[in-house]
mmCIF file of C-alpha atoms in Angstrom:
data_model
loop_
_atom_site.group_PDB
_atom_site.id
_atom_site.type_symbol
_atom_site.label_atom_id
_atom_site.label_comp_id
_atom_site.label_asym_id
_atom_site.label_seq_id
_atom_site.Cartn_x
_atom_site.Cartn_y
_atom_site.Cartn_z
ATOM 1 C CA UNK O 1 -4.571 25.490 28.841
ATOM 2 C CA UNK O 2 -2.186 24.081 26.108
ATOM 3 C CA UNK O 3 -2.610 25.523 22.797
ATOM 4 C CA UNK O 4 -2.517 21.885 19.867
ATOM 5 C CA UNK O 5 -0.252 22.575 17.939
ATOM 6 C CA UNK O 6 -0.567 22.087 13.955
ATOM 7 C CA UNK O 7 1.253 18.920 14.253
ATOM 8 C CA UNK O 8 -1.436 17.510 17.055
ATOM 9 C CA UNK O 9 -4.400 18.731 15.226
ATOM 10 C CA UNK O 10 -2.985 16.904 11.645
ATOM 11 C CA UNK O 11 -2.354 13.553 13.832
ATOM 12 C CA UNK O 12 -5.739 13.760 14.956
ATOM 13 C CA UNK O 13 -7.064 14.390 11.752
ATOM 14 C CA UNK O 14 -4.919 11.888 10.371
ATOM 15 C CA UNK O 15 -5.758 9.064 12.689
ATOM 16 C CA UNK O 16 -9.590 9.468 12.636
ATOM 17 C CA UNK O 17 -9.704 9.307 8.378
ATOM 18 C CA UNK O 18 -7.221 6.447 8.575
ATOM 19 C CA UNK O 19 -10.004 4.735 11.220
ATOM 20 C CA UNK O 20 -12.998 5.527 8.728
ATOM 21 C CA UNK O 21 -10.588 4.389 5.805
ATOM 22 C CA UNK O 22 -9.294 1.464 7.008
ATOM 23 C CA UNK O 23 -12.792 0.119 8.376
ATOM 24 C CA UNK O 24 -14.380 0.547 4.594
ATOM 25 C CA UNK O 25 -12.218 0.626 1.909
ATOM 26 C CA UNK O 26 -9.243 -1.551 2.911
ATOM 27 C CA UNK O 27 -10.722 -5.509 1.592
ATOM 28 C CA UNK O 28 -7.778 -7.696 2.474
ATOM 29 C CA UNK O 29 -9.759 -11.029 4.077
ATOM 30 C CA UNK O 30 -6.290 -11.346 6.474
ATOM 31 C CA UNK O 31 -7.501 -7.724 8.143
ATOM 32 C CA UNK O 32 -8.895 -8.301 11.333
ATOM 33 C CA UNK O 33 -10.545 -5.494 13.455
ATOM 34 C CA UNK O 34 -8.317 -2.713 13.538
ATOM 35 C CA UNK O 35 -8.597 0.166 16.110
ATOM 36 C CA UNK O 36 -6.245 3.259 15.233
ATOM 37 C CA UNK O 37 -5.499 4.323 18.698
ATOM 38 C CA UNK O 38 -3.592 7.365 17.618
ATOM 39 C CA UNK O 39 -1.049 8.949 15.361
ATOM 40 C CA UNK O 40 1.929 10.712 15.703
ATOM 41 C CA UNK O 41 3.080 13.420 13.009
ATOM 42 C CA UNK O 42 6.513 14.713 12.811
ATOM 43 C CA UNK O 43 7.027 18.406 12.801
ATOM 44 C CA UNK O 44 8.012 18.271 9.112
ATOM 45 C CA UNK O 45 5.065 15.856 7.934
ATOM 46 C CA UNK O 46 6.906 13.813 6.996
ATOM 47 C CA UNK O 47 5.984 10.968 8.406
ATOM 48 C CA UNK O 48 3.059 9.567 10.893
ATOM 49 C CA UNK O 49 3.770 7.135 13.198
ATOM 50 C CA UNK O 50 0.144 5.390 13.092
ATOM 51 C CA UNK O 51 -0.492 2.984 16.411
ATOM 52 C CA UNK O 52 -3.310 0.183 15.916
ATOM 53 C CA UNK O 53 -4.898 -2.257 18.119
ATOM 54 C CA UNK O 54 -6.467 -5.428 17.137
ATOM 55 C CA UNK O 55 -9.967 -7.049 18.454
ATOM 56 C CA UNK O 56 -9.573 -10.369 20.120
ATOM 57 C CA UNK O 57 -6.535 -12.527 20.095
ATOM 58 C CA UNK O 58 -3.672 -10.803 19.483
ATOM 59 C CA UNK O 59 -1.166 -13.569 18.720
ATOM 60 C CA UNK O 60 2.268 -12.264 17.201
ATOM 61 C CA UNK O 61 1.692 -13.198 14.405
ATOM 62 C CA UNK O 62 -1.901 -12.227 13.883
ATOM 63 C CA UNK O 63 0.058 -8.445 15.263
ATOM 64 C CA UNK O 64 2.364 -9.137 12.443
ATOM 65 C CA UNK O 65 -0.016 -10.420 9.522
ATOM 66 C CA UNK O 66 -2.140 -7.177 10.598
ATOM 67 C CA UNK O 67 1.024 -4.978 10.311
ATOM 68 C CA UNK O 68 2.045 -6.007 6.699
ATOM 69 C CA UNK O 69 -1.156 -5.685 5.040
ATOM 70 C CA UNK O 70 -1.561 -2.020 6.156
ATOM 71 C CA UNK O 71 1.594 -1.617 4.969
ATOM 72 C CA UNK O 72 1.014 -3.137 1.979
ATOM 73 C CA UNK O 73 -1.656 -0.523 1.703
ATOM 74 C CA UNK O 74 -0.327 1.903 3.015
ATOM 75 C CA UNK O 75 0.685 4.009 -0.544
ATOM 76 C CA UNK O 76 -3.433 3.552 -1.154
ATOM 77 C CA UNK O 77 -4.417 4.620 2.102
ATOM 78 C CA UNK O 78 -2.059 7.757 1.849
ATOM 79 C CA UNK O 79 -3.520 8.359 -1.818
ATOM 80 C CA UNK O 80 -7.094 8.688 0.226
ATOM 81 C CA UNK O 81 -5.703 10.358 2.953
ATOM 82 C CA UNK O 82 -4.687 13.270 0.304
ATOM 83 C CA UNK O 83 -8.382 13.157 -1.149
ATOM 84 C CA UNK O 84 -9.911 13.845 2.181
ATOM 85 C CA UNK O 85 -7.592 16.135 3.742
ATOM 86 C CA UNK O 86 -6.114 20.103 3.216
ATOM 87 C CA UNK O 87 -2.295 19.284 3.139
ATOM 88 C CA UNK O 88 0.105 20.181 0.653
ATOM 89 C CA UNK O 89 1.891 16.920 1.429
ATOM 90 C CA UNK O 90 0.579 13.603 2.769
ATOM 91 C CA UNK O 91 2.969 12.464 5.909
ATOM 92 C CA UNK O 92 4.547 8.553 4.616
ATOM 93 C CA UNK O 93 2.640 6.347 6.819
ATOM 94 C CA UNK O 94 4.331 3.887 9.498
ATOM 95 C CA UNK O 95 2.038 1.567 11.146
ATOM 96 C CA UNK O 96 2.999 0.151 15.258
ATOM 97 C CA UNK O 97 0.855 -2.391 17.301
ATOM 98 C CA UNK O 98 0.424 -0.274 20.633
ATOM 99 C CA UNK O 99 -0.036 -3.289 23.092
ATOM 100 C CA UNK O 100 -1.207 -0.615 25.791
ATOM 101 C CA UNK O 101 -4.601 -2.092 26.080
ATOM 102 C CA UNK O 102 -2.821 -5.576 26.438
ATOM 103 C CA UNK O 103 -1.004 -4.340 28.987
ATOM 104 C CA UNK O 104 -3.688 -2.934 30.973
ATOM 105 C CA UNK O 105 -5.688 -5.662 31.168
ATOM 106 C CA UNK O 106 -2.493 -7.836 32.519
ATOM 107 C CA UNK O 107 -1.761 -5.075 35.530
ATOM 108 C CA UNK O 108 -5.933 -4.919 36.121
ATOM 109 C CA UNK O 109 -6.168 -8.527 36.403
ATOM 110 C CA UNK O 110 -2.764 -8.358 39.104
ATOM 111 C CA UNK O 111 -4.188 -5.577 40.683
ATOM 112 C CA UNK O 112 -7.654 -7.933 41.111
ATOM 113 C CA UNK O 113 -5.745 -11.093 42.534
ATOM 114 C CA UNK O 114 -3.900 -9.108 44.960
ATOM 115 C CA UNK O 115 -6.838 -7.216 46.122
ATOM 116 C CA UNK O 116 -8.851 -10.507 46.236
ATOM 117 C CA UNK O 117 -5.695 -12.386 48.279
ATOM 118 C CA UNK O 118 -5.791 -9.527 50.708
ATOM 119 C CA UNK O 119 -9.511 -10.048 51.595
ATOM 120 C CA UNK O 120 -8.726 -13.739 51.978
ATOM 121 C CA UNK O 121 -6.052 -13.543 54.058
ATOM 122 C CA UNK O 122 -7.543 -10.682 56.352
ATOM 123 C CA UNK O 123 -10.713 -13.023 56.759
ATOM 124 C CA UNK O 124 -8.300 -16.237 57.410
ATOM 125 C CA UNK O 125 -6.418 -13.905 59.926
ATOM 126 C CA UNK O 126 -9.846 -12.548 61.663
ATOM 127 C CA UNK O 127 -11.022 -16.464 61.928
ATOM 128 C CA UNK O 128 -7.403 -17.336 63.795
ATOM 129 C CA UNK O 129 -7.724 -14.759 65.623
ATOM 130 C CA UNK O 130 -11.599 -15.251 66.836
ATOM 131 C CA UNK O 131 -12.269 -18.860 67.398
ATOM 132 C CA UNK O 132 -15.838 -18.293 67.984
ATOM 133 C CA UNK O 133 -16.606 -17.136 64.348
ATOM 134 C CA UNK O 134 -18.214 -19.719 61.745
ATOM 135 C CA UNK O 135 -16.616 -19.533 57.873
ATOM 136 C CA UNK O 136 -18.784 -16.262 57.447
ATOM 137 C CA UNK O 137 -17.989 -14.257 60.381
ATOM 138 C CA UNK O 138 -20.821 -14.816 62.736
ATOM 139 C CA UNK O 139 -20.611 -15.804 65.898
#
């Protein structure tokens, strides 16, 4: 079993207080509903590499409109960060859309069609092939 390292357990840290702080402190009206899917801490703390998703349409420019306001707040929201947590220094925060989620969806909904155009074309092929079955495979 893999031993976190301090790095993995400050990212998680870091990306479930940035969740909690972005959901009730951060009162731009352009905000939509921001998931933080993770973060990812350099081994110097310098820096996190924070990755959000967004409820509902996800438009690039609703991605980008998203982006720049948590980095507009993004001094404030590291100002919290080193209220809540133990550090000694407060990683500079760099916010990414992760379009994973996105891009699930898109292979699930390929993966449905082909499975879906398989059964059809089995069931066209078992039809051609027995002339005495009706459209629902009785005889």
């Amino acid at each position: 079993m893999r031993e976190f390292s301090r790095t993995d357990r400050v990212a998680e840290q870091l990306a479930h207080e940035l969740a909690l702080l972005i959901q009730r402190e951060v009162k731009d009206p352009r905000l939509g509903m921001v998931t933080v899917g993770s973060a990812r801490v350099s081994r110097d703390l310098s820096y996190a590499d924070v990755y959000i998703t967004l409820m509902g349409e996800n438009s690039d420019e609703r991605v980008r409109d998203n982006l720049a306001v948590l980095e507009g707040a993004a001094g404030f929201l590291r100002h919290r960060l080193g209220q809540q947590l133990k550090l000694r220094h407060v990683p500079q925060l760099r916010f990414h859309y992760d379009d994973s989620v996105e891009r699930g969806h898109a292979l699930s909904s390929l993966i449905d069609e082909a499975v879906a155009d398989g059964r059809r074309r089995r069931d066209e092929d078992e039809d051609a092939a027995d002339p005495d079955r009706d459209s629902h495979g009785e005889r």
